[in-house]
Each structure stands twice: as C-alpha cells, then as structure tokens.
CSV table of C-alpha atoms in Angstrom, one decimal:
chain,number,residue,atom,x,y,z
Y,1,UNK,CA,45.0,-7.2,14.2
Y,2,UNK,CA,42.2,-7.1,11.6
Y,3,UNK,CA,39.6,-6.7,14.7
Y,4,UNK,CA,41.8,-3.3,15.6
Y,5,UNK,CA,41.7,-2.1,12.5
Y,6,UNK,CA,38.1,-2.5,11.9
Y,7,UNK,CA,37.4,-0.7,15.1
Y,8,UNK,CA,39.5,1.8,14.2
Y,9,UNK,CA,38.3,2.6,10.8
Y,10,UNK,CA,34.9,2.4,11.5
Y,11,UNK,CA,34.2,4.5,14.6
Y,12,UNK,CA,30.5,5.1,15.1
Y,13,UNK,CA,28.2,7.1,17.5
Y,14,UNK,CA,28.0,6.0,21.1
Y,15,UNK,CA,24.9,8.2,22.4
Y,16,UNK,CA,22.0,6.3,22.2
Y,17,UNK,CA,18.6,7.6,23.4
Y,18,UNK,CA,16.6,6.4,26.0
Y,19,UNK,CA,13.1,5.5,24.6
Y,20,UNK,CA,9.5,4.2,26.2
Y,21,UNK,CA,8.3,1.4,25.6
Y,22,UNK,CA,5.8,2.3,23.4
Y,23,UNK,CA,2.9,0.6,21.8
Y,24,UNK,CA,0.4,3.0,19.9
Y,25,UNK,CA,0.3,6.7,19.7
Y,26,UNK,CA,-2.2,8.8,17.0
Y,27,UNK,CA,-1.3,11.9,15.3
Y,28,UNK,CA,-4.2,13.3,13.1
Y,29,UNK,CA,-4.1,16.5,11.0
Y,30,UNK,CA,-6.7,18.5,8.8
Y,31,UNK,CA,-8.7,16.5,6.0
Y,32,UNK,CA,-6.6,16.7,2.6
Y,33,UNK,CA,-8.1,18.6,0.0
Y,34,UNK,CA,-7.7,16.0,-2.8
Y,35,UNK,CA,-6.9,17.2,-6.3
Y,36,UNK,CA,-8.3,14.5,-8.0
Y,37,UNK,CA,-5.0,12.5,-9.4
Y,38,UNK,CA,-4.9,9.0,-9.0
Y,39,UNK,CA,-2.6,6.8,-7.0
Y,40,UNK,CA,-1.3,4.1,-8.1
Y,41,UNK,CA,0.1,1.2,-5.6
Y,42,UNK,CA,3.7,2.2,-7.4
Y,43,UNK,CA,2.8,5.1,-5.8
Y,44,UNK,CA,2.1,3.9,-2.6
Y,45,UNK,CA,5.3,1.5,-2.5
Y,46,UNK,CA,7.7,4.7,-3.0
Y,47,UNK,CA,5.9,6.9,-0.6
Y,48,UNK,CA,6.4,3.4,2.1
Y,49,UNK,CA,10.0,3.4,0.9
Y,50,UNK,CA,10.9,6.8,1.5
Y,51,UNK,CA,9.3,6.6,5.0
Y,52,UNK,CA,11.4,3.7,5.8
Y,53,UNK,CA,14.7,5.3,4.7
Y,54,UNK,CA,13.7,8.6,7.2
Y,55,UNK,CA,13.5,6.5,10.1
Y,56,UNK,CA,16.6,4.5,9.3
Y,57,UNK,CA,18.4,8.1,8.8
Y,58,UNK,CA,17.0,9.3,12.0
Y,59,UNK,CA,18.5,6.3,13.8
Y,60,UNK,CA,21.9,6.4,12.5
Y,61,UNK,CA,22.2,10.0,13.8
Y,62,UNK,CA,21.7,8.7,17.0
Y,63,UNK,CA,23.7,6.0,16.9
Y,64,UNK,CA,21.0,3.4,16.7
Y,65,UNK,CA,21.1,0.4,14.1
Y,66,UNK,CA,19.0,0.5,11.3
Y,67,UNK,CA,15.4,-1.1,10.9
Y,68,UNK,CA,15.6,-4.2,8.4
Y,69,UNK,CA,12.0,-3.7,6.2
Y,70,UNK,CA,10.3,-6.9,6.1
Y,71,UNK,CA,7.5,-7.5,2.9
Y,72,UNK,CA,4.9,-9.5,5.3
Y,73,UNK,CA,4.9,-6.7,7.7
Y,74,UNK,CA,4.6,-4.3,5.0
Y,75,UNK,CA,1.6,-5.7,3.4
Y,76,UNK,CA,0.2,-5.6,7.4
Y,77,UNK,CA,1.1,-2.2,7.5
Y,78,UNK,CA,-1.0,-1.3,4.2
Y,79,UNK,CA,-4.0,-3.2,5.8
Y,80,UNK,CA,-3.9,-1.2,9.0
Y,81,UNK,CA,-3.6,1.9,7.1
Y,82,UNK,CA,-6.7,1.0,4.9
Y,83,UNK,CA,-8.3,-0.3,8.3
Y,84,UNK,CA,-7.6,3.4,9.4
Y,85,UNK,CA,-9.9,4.9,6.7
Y,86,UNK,CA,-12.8,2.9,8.3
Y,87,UNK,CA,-11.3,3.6,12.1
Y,88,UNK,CA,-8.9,6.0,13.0
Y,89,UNK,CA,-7.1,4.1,15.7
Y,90,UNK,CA,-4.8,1.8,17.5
Y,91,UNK,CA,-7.8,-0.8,17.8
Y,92,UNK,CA,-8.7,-2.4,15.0
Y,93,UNK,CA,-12.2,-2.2,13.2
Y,94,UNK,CA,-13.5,-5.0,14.6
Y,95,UNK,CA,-12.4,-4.2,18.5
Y,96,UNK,CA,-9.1,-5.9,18.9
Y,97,UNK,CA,-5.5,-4.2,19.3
Y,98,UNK,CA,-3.3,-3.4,16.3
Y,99,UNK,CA,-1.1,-6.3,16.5
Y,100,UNK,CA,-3.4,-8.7,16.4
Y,101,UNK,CA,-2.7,-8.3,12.6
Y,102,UNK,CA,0.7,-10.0,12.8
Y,103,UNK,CA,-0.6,-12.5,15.7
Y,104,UNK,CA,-3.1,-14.7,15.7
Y,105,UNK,CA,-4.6,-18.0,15.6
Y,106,UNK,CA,-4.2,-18.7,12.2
Y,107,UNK,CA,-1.0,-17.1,11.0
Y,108,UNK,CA,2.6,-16.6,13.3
Y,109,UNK,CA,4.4,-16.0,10.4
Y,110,UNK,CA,7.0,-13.6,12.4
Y,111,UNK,CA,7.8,-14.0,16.3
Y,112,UNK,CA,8.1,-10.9,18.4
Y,113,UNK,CA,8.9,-9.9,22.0
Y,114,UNK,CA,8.2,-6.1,21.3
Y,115,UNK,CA,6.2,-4.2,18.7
Y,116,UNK,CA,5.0,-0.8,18.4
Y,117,UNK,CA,2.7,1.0,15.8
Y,118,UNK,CA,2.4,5.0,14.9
Y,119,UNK,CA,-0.1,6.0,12.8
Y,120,UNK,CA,-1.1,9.2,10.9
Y,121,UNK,CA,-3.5,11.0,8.7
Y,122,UNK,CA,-3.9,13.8,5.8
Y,123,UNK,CA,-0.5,13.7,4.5
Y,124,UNK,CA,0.2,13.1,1.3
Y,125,UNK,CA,3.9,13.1,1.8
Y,126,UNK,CA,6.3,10.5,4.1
Y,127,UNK,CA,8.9,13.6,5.1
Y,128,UNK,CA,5.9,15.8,6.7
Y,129,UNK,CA,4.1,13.1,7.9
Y,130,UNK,CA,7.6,11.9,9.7
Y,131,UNK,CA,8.0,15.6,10.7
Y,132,UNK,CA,4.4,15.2,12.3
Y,133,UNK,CA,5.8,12.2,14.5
Y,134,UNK,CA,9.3,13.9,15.2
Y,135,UNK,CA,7.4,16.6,16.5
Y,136,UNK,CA,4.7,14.9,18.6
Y,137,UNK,CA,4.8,15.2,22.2
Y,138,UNK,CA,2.3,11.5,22.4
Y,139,UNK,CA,5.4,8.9,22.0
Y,140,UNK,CA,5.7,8.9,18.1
Y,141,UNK,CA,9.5,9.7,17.9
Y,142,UNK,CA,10.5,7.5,20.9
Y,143,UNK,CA,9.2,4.6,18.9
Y,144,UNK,CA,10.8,5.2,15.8
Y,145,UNK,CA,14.1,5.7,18.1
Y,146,UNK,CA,13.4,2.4,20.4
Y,147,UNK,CA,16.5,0.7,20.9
Y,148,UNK,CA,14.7,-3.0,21.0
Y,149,UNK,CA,13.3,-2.3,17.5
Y,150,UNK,CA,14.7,-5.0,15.0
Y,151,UNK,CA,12.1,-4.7,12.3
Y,152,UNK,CA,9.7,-2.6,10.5
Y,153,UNK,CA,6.5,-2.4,8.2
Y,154,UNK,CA,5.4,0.8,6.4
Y,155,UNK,CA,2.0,1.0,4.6
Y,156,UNK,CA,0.1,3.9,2.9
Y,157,UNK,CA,-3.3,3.8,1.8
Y,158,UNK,CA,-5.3,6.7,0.2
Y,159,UNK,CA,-8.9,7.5,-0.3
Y,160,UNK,CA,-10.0,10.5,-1.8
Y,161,UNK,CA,-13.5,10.6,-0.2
Y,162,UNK,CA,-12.4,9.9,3.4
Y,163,UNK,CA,-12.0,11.7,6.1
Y,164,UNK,CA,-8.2,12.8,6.1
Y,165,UNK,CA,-7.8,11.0,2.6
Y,166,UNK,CA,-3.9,9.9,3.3
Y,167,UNK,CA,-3.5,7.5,6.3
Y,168,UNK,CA,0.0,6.2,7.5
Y,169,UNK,CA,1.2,3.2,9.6
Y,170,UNK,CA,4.5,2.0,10.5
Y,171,UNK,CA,5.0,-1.7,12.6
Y,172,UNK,CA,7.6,-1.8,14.4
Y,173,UNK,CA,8.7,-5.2,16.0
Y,174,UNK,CA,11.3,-6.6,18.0
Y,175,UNK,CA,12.3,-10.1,17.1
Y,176,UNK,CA,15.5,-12.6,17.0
Y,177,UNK,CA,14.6,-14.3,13.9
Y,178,UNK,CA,15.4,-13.6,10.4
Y,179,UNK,CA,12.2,-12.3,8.5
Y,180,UNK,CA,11.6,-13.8,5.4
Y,181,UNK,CA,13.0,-11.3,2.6
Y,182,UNK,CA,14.4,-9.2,4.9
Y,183,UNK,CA,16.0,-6.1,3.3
Y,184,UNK,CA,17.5,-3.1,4.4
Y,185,UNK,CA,16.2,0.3,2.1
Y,186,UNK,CA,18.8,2.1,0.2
Y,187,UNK,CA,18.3,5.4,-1.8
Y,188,UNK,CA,20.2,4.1,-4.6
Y,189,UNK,CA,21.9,1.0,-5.8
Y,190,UNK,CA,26.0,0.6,-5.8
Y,191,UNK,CA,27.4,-0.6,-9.2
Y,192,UNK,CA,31.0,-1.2,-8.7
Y,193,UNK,CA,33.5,-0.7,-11.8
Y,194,UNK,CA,35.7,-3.2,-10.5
Y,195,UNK,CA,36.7,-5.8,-7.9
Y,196,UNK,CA,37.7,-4.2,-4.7
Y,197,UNK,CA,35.2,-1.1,-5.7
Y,198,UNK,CA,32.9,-1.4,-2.6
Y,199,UNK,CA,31.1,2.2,-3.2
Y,200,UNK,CA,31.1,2.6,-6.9
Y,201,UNK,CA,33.3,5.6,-7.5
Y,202,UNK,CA,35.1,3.5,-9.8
Y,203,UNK,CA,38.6,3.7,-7.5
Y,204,UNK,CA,39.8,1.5,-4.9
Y,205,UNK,CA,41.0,3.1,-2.2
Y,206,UNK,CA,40.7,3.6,1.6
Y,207,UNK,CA,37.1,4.5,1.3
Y,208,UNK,CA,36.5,1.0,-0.1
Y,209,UNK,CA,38.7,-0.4,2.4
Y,210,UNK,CA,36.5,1.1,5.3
Y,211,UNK,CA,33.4,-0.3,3.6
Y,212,UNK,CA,34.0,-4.0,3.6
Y,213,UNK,CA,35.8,-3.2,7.5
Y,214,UNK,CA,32.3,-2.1,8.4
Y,215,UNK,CA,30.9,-5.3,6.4
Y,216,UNK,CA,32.7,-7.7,8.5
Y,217,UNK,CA,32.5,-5.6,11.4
Y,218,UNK,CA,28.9,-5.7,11.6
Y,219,UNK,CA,28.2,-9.3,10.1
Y,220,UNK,CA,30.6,-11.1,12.7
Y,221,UNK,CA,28.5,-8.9,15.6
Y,222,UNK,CA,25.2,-9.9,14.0
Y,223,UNK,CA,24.6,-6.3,13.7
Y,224,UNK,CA,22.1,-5.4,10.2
Y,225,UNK,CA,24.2,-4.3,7.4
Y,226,UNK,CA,23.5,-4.2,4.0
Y,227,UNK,CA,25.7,-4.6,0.8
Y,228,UNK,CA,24.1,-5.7,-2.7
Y,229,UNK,CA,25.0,-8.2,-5.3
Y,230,UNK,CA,27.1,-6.3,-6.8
Y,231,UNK,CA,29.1,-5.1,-3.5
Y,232,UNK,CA,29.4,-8.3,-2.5
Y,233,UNK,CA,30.9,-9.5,-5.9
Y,234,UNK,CA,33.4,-6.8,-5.5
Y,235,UNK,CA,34.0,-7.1,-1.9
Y,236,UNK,CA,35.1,-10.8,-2.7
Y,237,UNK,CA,38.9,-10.3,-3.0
Y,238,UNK,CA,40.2,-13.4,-3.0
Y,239,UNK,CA,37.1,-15.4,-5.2
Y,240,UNK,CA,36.4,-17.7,-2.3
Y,241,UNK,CA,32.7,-16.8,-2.1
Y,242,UNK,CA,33.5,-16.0,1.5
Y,243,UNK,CA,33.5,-12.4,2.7
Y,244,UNK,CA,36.2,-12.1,5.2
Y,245,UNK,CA,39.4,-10.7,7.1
Y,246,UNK,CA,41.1,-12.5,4.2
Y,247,UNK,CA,39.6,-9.7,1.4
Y,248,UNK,CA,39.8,-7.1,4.2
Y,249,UNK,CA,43.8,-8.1,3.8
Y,250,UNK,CA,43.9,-8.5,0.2
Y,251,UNK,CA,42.2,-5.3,-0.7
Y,252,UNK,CA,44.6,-3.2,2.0
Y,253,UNK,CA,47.8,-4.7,-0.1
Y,254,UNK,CA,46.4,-4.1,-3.1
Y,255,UNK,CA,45.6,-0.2,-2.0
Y,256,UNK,CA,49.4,0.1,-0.3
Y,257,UNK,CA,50.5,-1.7,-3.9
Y,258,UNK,CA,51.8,-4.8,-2.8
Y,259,UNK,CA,49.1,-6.9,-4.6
Y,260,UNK,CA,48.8,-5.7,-8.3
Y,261,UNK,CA,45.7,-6.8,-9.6
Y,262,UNK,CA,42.4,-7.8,-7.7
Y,263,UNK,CA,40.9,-10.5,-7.2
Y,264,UNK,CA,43.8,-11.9,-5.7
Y,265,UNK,CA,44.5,-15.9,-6.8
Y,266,UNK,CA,47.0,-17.7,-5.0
C-alpha cells in the first residue's frame, strides 16, 4: 500500500536524454581582463559549489538523478584546473590523459567504469561558464546529461597573469561504490520547527508527507537523495532511528488527525 502511495505522490520525469559517451571536450573563450582583486580559495569553493548545483538542476529537468559531489574528486578537479593554466587540455602536463589523476599506480582511492572531464577557460563565473558548455556543439552538455554518471568533481583555479586567467574542470565518474564523504549540494540548509517538518515551513502537512515518500522512495531504490541532520531528525516519526514506511504512516495520521502529537510513542 505504502509502495502505491509513494509512487503516486512522487511522480517524476520519464524522458531521459540519450547522451555519448564522452570523455574530454575543450571550450576556450577570450583572455579575462583581470581587475586586480584577489581570490581567495573560499572563493573558489563557492564558485565549485554553484557549478555543481547547475548541473544537478540541469539533470533533474531531464529527469536524470543527481550527481553526488565527492571531496577527493574535487581536490582532483582543482589540480586539473591549475594543470590547465600550464596546458590547456585533456592531456595532462606531463603527456598522459586526464584521468590518470584519479588512477594510478600509487593511489585507487575511487573505482570507476566511466569518467568524463569538461573543461573551460576565461570565465570568472560558474553560470556562464555552464552556459559555454550548454551551448557547445563538441560534447560538453552530453556529458553533464550522461545517464551512467554517478559522481562528480568541480575545481576552479585562477591566475591573473595567465592566459585566460579563470580555468574550469568538472570529473565526472561512473562508479558503484560509495565515495568517501559523499554529499549531494543544496542551495540552502532545511531547519525544521518540529518533528514531522520535513521542508522547514514550520507546518506539517502533505508537502512534508511527499518529502519523506520521496526519502524512502529513493533510499529503498538506491537512488541518491539527500536529507540533512535535521530532516532526518524530523523525518523520524516514531523515534526508532529508522527512517521508514512506519514514519511515512505515522506522519499521514498525524496530518488526517488521527495521531495528535508527533513523534509518535507506542
């Protein structure tokens, strides 16, 4: 019955885009005029962050899963991009392909079937540099919308006396492991008001209903899905410190006011 419901309540996009399999495309724009400022790596972080939340919005509107952003592969990412200042390409300074980064003798920290790699220069901004790749006729936006992508790595680096002073790099990978501090980027964080208050509007209600559905949903599929500490606290209806049908049923008899208080204790 629950398995209905959550199909039901939490519908999503069936079209999903045919992509290539794609390993390394360039897109290269006009040498930044530099004003002088100076970036910080806070700086950096936030313009990786915001790139990583474009492509995960770009999937969902084709009904593809998001991305989860993995650290390791980030800090990858960053040394391609600063490799990129040196050598403006999918091989590497010294010769050897792009992923040879993430695999090599001396370090397999992640396992992949699949990976993929855009790069770009002279932007100092993620939405026009993910623009540039939407637009590109070489591949770009087929890898960002590759259905066997699992993972991701943005990096940014900057140099003012460069060529194109802002250089971009995104990893994409394909694996069936769980990535050490695996995360999946959110614009903001959720703070509930209350138990059962799954989005933070400080009601309970269907729209919190729908949101642990989805939960469950996607976690019994193995599908990514994200909810933070505080969600999950919430989500928690019965105080088990297990997320299942069982709050999916407490919190829909609470909302049709058969349950009067949540969490519900036997």
């Amino acid at each position: 019955m629950i398995l209905k419901s959550i199909k039901t309540a939490v519908s999503r996009l069936t079209a999903m885009i045919s992509a290539f399999a794609v390993i390394c495309f360039i897109s290269s724009f006009a040498p930044l005029k530099t004003n002088g400022n100076e970036v910080s790596q806070e700086d950096l972080f936030a313009l990786s962050k915001e790139m990583a939340l474009l492509i995960n919005e770009a999937r969902a509107e084709y009904g593809l899963p998001p991305l989860y952003v993995v650290p390791y592969l980030c800090d990858k990412a960053a040394d391609r991009a600063r490799e990129c200042i040196e050598s403006f390409d999918h091989k590497r300074p010294d010769g050897t392909k792009y992923y040879t980064i993430i695999r090599n003798e001396h370090e397999n920290v992640v396992n992949f079937t699949y990976s993929a790699e855009n790069i770009a220069a002279g932007s100092p901004t993620a939405e026009a540099t993910f623009n540039q790749w939407k637009s590109s006729t070489m591949g770009h936006w087929e890898a960002i919308l590759s259905p066997k992508t699992t993972h991701m790595g943005v990096g940014v680096a900057y140099e003012p006396n460069s060529q194109y002073g802002w250089y971009w790099e995104t990893l994409f990978i394909q694996t069936g492991d769980t990535c050490d501090g695996q995360y999946l980027p959110v614009r903001y964080e959720i703070v509930p008001e209350s138990s059962g208050d799954l989005n933070g509007d400080a009601n309970v209600d269907t729209f919190d209903y729908v949101v642990l559905l989805g939960y469950i949903e996607k976690t019994m599929a193995g599908k990514p899905v994200y909810l933070n500490d505080l969600q999950l606290e919430a989500a928690d209806c019965f105080k088990d410190g297990v997320i299942n049908e069982n709050d999916a049923k407490a919190l829909q008899r609470y909302i049709l006011g058969e349950y009067k208080v949540l969490p519900y204790e036997f």
